[in-house]
Coordinates of C-alpha atoms in Angstrom, one line a residue:
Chain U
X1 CA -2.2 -24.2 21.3
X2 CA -4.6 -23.3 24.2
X3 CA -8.2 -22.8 24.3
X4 CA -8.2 -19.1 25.7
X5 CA -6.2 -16.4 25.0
X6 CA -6.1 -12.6 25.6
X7 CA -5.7 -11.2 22.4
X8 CA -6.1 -13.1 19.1
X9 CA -4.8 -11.2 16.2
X10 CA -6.6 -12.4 12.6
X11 CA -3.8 -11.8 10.4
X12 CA 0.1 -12.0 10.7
X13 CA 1.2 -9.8 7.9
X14 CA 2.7 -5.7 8.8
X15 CA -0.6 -4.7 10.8
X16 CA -1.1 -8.3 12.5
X17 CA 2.9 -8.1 13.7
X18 CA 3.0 -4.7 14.7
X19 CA 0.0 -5.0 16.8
X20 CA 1.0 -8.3 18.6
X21 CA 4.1 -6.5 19.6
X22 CA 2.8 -3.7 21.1
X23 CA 0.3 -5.2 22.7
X24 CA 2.9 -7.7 24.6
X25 CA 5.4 -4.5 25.2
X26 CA 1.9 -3.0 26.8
X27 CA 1.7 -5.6 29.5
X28 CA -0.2 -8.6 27.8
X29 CA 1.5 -11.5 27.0
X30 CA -0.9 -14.2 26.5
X31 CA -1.0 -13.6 22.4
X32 CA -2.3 -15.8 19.8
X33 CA -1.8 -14.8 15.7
X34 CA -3.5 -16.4 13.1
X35 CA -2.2 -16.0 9.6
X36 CA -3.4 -18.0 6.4
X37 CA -0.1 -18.1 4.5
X38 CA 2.7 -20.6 5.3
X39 CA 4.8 -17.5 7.1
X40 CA 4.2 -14.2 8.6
X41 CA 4.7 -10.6 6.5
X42 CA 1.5 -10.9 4.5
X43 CA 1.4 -8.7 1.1
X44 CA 4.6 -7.5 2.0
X45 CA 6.9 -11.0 0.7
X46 CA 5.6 -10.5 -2.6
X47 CA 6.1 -6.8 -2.5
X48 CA 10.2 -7.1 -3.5
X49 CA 10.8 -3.4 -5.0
X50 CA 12.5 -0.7 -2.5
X51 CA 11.1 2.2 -1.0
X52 CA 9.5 1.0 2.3
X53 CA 10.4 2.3 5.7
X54 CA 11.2 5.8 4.5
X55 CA 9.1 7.5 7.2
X56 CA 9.8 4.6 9.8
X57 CA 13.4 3.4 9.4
X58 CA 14.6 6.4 7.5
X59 CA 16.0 3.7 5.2
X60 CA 14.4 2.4 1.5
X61 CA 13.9 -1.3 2.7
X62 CA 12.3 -3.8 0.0
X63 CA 9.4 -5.0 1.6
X64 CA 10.7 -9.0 2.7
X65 CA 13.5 -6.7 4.9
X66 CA 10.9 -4.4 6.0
X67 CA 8.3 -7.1 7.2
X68 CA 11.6 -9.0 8.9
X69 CA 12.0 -6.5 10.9
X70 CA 8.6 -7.2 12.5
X71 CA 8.8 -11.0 12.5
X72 CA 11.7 -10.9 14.6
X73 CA 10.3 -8.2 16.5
X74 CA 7.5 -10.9 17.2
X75 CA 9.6 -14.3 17.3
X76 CA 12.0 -12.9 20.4
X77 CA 8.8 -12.2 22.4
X78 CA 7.5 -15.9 21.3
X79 CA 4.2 -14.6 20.4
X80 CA 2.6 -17.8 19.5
X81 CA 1.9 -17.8 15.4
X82 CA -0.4 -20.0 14.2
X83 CA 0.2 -20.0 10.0
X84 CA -1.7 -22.1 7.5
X85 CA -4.5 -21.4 9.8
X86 CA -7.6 -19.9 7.8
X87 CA -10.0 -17.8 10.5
X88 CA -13.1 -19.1 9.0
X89 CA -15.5 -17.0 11.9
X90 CA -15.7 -14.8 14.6
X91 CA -18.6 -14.7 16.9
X92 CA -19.8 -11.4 18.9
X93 CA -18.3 -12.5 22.4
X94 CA -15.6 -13.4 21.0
X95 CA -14.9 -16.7 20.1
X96 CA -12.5 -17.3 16.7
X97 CA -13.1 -20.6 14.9
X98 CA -10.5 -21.5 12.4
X99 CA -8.8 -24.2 10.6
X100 CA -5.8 -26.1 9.6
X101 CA -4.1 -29.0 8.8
X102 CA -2.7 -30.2 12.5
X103 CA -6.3 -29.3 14.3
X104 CA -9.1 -29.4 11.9
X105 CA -11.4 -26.7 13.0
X106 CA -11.0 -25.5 15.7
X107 CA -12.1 -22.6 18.4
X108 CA -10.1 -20.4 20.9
X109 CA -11.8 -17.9 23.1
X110 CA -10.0 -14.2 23.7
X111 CA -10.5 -11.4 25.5
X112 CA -9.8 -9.1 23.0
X113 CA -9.7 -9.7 18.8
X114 CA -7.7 -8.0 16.4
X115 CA -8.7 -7.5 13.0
X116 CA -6.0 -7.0 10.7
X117 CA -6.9 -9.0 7.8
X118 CA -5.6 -6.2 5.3
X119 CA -7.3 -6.0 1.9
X120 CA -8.2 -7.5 -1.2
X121 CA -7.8 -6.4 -5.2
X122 CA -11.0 -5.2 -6.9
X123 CA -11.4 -7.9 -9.8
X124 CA -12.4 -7.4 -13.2
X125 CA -16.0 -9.1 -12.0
X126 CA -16.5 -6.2 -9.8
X127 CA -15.6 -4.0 -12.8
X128 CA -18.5 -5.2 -15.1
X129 CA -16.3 -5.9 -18.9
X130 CA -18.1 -7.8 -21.7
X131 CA -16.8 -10.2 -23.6
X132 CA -15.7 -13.8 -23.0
X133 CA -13.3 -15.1 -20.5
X134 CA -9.5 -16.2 -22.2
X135 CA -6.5 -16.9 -19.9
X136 CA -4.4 -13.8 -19.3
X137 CA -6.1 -11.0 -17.5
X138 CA -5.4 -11.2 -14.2
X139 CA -4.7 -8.8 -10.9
X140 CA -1.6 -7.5 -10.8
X141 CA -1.1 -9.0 -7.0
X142 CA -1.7 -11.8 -8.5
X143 CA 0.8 -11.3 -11.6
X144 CA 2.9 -9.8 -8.8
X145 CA 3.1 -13.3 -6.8
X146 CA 3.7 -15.3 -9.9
X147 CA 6.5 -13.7 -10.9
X148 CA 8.2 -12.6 -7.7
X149 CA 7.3 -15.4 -5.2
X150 CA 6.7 -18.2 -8.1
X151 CA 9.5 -17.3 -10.7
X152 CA 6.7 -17.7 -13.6
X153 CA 6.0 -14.7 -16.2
X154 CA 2.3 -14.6 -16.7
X155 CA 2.8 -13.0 -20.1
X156 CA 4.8 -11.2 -22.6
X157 CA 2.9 -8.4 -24.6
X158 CA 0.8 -6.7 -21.5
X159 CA -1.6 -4.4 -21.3
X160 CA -2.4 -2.6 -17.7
X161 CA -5.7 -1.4 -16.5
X162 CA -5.8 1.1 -13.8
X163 CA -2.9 3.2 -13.1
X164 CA -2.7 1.8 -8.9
X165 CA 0.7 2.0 -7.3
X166 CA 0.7 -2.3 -7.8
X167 CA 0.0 -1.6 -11.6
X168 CA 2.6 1.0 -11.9
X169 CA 5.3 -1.5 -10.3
X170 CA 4.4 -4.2 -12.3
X171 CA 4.5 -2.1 -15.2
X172 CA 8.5 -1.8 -14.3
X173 CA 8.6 -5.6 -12.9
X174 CA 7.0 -7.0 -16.3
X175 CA 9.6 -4.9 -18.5
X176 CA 12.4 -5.7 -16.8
X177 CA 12.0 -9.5 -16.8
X178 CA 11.7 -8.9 -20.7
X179 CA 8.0 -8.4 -21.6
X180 CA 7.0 -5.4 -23.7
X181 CA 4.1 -3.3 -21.6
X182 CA 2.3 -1.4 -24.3
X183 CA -0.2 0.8 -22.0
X184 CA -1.3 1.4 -18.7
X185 CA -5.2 3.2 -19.4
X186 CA -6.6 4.6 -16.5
X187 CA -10.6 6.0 -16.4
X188 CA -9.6 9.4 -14.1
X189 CA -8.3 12.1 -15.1
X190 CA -5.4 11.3 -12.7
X191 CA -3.5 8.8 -11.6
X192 CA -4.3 7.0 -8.0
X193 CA -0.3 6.0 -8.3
X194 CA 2.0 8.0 -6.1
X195 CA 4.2 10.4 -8.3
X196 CA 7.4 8.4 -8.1
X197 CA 6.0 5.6 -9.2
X198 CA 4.5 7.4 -11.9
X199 CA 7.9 8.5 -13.1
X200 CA 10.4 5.6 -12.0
X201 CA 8.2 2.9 -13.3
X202 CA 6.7 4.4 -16.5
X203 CA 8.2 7.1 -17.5
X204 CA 11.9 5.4 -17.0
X205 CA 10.5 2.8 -19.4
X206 CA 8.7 5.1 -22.1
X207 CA 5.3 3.0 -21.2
X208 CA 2.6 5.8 -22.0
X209 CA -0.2 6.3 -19.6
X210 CA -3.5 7.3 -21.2
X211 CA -5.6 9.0 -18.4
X212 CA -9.9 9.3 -18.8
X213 CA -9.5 6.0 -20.8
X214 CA -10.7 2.7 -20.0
X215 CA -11.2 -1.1 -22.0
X216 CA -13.8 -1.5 -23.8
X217 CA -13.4 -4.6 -25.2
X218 CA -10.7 -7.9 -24.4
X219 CA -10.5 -10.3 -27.5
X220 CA -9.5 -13.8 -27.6
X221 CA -10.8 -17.2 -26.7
X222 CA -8.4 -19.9 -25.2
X223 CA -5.8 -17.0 -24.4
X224 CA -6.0 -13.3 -24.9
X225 CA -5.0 -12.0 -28.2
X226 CA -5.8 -8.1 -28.0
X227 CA -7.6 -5.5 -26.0
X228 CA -9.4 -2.0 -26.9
X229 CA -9.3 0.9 -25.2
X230 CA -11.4 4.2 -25.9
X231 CA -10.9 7.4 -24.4
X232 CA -14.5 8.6 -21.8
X233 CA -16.3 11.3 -21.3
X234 CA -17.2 13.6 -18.1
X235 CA -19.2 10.8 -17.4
X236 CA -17.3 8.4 -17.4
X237 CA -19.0 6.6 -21.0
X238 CA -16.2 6.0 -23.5
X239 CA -16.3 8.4 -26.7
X240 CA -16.8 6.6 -30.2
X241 CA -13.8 7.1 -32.7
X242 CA -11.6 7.3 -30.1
X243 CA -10.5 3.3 -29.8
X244 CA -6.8 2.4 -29.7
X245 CA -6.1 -1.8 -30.1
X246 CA -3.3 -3.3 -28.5
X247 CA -2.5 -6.9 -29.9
X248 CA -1.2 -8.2 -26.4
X249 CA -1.4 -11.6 -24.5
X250 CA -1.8 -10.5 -21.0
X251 CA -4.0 -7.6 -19.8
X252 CA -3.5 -6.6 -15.6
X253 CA -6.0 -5.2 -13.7
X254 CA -5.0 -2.5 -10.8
X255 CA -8.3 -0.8 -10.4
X256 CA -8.3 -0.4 -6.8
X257 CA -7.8 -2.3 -3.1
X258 CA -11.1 -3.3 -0.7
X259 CA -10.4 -3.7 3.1
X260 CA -11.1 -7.6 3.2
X261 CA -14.4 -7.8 5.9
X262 CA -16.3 -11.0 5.8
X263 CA -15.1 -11.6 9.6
X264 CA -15.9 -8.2 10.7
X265 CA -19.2 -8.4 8.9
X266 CA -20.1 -11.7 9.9
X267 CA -19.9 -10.9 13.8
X268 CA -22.1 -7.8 13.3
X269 CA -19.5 -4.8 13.3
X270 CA -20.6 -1.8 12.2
X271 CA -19.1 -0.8 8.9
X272 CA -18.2 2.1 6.9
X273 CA -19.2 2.4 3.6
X274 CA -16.4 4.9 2.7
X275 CA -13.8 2.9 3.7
X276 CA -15.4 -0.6 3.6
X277 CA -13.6 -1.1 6.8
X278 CA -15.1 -0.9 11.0
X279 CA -15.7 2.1 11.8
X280 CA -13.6 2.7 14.9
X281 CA -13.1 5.0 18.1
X282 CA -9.4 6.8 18.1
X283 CA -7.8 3.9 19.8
X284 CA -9.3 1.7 16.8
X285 CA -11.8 -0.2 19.0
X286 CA -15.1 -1.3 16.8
X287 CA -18.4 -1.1 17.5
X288 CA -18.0 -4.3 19.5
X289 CA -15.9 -3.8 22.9
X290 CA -12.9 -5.6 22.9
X291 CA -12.3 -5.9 19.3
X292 CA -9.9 -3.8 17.6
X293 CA -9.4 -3.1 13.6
X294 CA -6.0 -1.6 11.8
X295 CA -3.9 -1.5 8.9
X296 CA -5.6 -2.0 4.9
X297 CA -8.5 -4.1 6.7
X298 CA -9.2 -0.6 8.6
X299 CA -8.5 1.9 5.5
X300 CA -6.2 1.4 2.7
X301 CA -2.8 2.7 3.6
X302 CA -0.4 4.4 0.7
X303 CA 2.4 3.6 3.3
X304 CA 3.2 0.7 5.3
X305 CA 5.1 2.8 7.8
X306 CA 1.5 4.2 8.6
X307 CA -0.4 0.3 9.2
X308 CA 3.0 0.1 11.6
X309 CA 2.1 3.0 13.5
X310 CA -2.1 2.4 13.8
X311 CA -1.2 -0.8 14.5
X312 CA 0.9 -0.6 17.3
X313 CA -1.5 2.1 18.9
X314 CA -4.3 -0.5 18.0
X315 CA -2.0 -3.6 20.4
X316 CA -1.8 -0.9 22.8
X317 CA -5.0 0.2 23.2
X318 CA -5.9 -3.8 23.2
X319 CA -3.6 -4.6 25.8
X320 CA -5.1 -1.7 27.9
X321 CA -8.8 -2.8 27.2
X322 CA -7.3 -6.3 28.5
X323 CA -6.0 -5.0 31.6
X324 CA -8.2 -2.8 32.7
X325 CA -11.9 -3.3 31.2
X326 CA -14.0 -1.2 29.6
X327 CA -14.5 2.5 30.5
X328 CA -17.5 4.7 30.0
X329 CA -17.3 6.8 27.1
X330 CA -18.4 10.3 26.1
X331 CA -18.8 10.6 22.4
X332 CA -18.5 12.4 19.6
X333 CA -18.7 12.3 15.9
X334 CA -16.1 12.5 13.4
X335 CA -17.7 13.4 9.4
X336 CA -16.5 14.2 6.4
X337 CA -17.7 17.7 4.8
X338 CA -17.0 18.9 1.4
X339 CA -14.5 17.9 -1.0
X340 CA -13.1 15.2 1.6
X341 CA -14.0 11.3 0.9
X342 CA -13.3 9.7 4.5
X343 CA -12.2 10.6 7.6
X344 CA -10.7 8.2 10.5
X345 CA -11.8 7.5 13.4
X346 CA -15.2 8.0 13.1
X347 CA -15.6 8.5 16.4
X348 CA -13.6 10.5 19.4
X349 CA -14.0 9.2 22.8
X350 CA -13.4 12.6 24.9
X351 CA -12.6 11.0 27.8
X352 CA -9.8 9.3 26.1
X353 CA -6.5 10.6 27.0
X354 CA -4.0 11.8 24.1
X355 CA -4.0 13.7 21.1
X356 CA -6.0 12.3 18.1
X357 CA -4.6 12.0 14.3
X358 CA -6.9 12.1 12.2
X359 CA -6.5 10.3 8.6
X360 CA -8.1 11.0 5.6
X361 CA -8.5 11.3 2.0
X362 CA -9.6 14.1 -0.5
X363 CA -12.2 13.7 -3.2
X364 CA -9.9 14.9 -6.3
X365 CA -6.8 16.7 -6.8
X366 CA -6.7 20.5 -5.7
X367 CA -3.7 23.5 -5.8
X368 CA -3.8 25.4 -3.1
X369 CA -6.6 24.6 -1.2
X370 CA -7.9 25.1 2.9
X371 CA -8.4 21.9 5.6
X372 CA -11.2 23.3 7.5
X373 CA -12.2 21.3 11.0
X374 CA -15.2 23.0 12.3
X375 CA -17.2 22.2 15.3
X376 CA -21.2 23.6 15.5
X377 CA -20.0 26.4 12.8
X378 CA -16.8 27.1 14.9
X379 CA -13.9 27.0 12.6
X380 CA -11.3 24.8 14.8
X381 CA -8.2 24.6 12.8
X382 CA -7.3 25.7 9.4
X383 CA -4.3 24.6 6.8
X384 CA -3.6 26.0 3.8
X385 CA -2.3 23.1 1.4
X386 CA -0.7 23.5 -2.1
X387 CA -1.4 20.0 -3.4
X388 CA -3.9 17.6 -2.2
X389 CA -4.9 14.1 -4.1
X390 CA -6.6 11.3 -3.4
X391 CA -3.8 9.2 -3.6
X392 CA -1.8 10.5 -0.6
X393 CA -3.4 10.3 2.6
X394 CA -3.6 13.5 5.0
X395 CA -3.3 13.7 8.5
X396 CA -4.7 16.3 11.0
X397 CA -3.2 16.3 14.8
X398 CA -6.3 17.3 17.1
X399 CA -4.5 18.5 20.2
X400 CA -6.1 16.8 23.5
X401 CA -7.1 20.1 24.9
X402 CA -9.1 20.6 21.7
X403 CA -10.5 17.5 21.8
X404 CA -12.0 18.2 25.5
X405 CA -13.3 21.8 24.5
X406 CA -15.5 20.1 21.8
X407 CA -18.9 20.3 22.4
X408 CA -20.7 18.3 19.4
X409 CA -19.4 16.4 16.1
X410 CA -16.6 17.8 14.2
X411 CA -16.8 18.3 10.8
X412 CA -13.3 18.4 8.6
X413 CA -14.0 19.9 5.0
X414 CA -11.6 21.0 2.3
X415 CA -12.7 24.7 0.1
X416 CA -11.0 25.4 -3.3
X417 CA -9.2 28.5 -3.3
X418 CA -11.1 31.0 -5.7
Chain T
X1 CA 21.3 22.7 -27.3
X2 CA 18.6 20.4 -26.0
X3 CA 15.8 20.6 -24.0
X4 CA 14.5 17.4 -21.2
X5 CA 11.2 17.5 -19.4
X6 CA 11.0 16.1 -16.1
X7 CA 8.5 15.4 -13.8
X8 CA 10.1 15.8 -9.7
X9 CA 9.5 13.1 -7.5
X10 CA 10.8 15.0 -4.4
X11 CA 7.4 15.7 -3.3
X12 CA 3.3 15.2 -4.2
X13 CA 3.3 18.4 -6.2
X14 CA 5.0 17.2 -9.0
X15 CA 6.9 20.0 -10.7
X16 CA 7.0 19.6 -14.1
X17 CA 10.5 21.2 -15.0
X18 CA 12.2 21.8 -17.9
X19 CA 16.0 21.5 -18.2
X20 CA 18.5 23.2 -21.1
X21 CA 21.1 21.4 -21.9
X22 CA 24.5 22.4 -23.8
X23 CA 26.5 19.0 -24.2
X24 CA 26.8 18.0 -20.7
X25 CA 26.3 20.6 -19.0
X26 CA 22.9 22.4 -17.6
X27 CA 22.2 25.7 -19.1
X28 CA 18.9 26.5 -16.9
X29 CA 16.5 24.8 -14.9
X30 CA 12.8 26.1 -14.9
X31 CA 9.5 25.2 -13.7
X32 CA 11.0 23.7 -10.1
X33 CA 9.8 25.9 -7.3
X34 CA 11.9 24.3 -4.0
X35 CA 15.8 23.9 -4.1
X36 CA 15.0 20.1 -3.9
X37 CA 13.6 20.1 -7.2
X38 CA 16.3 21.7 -8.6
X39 CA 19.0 18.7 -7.3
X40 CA 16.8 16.3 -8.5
X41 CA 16.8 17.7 -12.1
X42 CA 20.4 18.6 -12.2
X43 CA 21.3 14.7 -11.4
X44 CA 18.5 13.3 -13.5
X45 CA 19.8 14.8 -16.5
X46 CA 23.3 14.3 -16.4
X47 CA 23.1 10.5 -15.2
X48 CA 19.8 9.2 -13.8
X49 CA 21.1 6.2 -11.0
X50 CA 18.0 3.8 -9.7
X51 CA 17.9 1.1 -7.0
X52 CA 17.5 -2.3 -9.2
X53 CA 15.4 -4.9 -7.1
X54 CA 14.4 -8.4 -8.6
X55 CA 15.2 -12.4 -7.8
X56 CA 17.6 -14.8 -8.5
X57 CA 16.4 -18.3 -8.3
X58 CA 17.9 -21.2 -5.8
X59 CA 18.9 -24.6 -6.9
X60 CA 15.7 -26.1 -5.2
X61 CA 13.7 -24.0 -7.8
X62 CA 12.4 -21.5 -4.7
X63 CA 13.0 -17.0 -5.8
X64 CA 14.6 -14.7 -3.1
X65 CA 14.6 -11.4 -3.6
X66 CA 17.2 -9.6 -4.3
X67 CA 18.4 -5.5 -4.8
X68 CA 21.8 -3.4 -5.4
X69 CA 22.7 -1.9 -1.9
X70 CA 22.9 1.4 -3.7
X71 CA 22.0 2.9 -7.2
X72 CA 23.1 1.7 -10.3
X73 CA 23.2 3.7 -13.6
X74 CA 19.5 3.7 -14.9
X75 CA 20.7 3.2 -18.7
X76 CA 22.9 -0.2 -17.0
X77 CA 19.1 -1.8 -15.5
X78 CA 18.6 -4.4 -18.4
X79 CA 22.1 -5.5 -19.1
X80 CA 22.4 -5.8 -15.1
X81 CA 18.7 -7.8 -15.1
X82 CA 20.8 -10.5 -17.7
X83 CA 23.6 -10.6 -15.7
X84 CA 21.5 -11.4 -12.7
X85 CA 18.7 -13.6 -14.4
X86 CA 22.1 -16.2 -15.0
X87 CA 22.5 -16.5 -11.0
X88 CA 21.2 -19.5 -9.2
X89 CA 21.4 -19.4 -5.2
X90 CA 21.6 -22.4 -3.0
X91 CA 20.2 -22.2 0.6
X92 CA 20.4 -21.4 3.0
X93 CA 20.8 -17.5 2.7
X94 CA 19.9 -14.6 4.7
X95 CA 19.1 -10.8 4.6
X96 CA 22.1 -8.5 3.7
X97 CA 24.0 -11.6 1.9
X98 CA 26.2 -10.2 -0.6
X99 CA 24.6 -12.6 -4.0
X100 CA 27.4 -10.5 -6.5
X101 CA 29.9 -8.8 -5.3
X102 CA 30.8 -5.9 -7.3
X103 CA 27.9 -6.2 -9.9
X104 CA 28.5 -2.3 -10.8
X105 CA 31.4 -0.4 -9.7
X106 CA 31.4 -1.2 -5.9
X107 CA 28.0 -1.6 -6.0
X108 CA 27.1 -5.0 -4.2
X109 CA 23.4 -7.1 -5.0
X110 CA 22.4 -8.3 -2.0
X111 CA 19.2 -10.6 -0.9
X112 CA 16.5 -8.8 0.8
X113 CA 14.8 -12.2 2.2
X114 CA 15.6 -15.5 3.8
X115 CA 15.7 -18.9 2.3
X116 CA 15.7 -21.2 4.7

């Protein structure tokens, strides 16, 4: 290990991998990942079912294959890989202080940082449930690992919270390896899950899913020994008389994924609080110059094929800021209007070269509804949609020509069809 | 005459179609609007077939993940899972290793991860 680099990538699972490589296929060489776990592929070696790489590979890979494909990727170029290695800060110019077992703690200096970190489970804290605390609720990444990395079963009469794509898969996962999945209760009037999952994971398995429901109380001391769940109102408070008991042993929470941003917070990047990730020009660089965000630490991906592609724009557009410093900007906004949740990137450079994708997410599930993009009352583009959700993440191609015709922010908005 | 309820999976709007059966054979298929939904609920109700991925464990106590290289009758999953919960690996072994030859048909499980 040296003491300078010029690009440090926090994070060697899909995003971390895919933006190391493009960055050394883009000219720079001299690059430095850091990962926590003992190997590369992050969320993705856990992750066993098929069903990745559809968009990328036009293949269903499980997700070890699909993350091998980048590892390799990474290991013929001998991008250095630091694992075991826990980033513990970042300071504004720069400098990453980490540690493991063979250095201590330890600092290198880059030129540029990538933060691809990915994301985090919401917990049952963050959820606010009474009652006491038994053995046997858990996340179900956590659940996930212990089954599929550790070969334990956490339990054997489950109960799910949350209908999230990791929920509905270990809904499957769980009753395959023999336990008996009574429920999956989820507090929205639809699922976050994408529709397959919905289908191949309960509906294969006759697991009901009870939608505008949520737990309202967990029994048991040493271990759980039941759960309650009650059906809620428009507001979300659950309706008396309408209680269901499950006598189960092992309750899974899926309730939702948080880009994980104590580094990006600690070195004073601005943040967004719609997708708790940087926000981020169109070539993914932060508030900071010279450090770079993608994948689920960025915005929580459906897709890994998509935290493959931003991430190999984000190495690029590192290796370019390496090479050839910073250029002056000229700066617009990107916001969300009605009906839409977030859009990404927050901000278009219009001196930037290239057409822009934007990504975002829609505030509830519509039929036949209109993507708007206006600009100073302008209506830019229009798309008529039959189905949007929030689960499934949209993207909008803004033309470079556009892009340099714009004179103010742009404003992307979704109207129900009447 | 019977009557199955599907939900597609061929795309985010989510048909929910309705298939008549007499016996074996499809009667009418409603409720689909693209030709895709229609294959998908002409094969889902004469015989459902579903990737199975899971692990096998290795002699030094590790899991490597494991899947059939193409789709296995869904109503075969659980007998299949017993079959392969009685397999125990030994390292090394690599992507694409064949764990069971012929575990259905010529349906092949192979690993989808390394053991080193």
């Amino acid at each position: 290990m040296k003491k300078s680099y010029d690009i440090v990538v926090i994070g060697g699972g899909p995003a971390g991998l895919a933006a190391a490589v493009s960055a050394y296929d883009n000219g720079v060489k001299d690059v430095l990942i850091l990962e926590r776990e003992p190997r590369t592929g992050g969320i993705l070696n856990q992750c066993i079912h098929n069903g990745f790489g559809l968009t990328r590979f036009k293949e269903s890979l499980a997700g070890p294959e699909y993350a091998y494909k980048f590892a390799v990727e990474a290991e013929k170029r001998n991008i250095e890989t630091l694992t075991q290695t826990t980033v513990l800060s970042i300071s504004k110019d720069k400098k990453v202080t980490a540690i493991n077992k063979e250095n201590g703690v330890f600092t290198v200096e880059a030129k540029a940082v990538i933060l691809a970190m990915g994301c985090r489970e919401r917990s049952r804290g963050a959820l606010n449930i009474a009652g006491s605390r038994p053995a046997g609720v858990f996340s179900a990444g956590t659940a996930q690992k212990y089954i599929n990395v550790k070969g334990y079963m956490p339990g054997k009469e489950v109960v799910i919270l949350g209908s999230g794509d990791i929920g509905l898969i270990m809904a499957r996962r769980m009753t395959l390896e023999g336990a008996k999945v009574h429920a999956v209760a989820e507090i929205m009037p639809y699922s976050s899950g994408l529709k397959r999952n919905i289908v191949q994971c309960l509906d294969d398995f006759g697991i009901p899913l009870y939608l505008n429901h949520t737990v309202t109380e967990i029994r048991g001391d040493k271990r759980v020994t039941g759960v309650t769940i009650s059906q809620v109102d428009q507001n979300k408070k659950p309706i008396k008389g309408t209680e269901k008991s499950f006598d189960c042993d092992t309750i899974l929470f899926s309730v939702g994924l948080i880009p994980e941003n104590e580094l990006t917070k600690g070195m004073g990047v601005e943040l967004s609080p719609r997708t708790k990730g940087a926000v981020v020009y169109q070539n993914r660089e932060t508030s900071i110059e010279g450090v770079f965000a993608c994948g689920n630490a960025l915005q929580v991906h459906d897709l890994v094929d998509f935290v493959s592609e931003e991430s190999e724009l984000t190495g690029k557009s590192a290796a370019e800021y390496v090479l050839n410093g910073a250029k002056p900007r000229d700066t617009i906004n990107c916001v969300q209007g009605k009906n839409i949740n977030y859009v990404l990137p927050q901000k278009i450079d219009k001196n930037a070269s290239g057409d822009v994708k934007l990504y975002f997410r829609v505030s509830n599930t519509f039929k036949n509804c209109t993507i708007k993009l206006e600009c100073n009352g302008k209506e830019l583009i229009k798309r008529v949609k039959r189905v949007a959700a929030p689960g499934e993440m949209e993207t909008l191609l803004l033309k470079e020509s556009l892009i340099k015709s714009l004179e103010g922010d742009v404003i992307l908005s979704l109207e129900e069809s009447v | 005459m019977k009557t199955v309820n599907l939900t597609c999976v061929e795309c985010p709007m989510g048909c929910a179609i309705e298939v008549q059966l007499d016996g074996e054979s499809v009667v009418s298929v409603v409720g689909n609007t693209c030709p895709r939904g229609l294959a998908y609920a002409k094969n889902e109700v004469v015989c459902p077939m579903r990737v199975l991925t899971t692990t096998v464990k290795s002699t030094d106590g590790r899991m490597v993940s494991v899947k059939t290289d193409n789709p296995i009758k869904k109503s075969n999953m659980f007998s299949l899972m017993q079959v392969i919960n009685g397999i125990t690996v030994t390292a090394p072994v690599k992507i694409g290793d064949i764990i069971m030859k012929n575990i259905e048909g010529d349906v092949n499980l192979v690993a989808t991860d390394c053991l080193k």
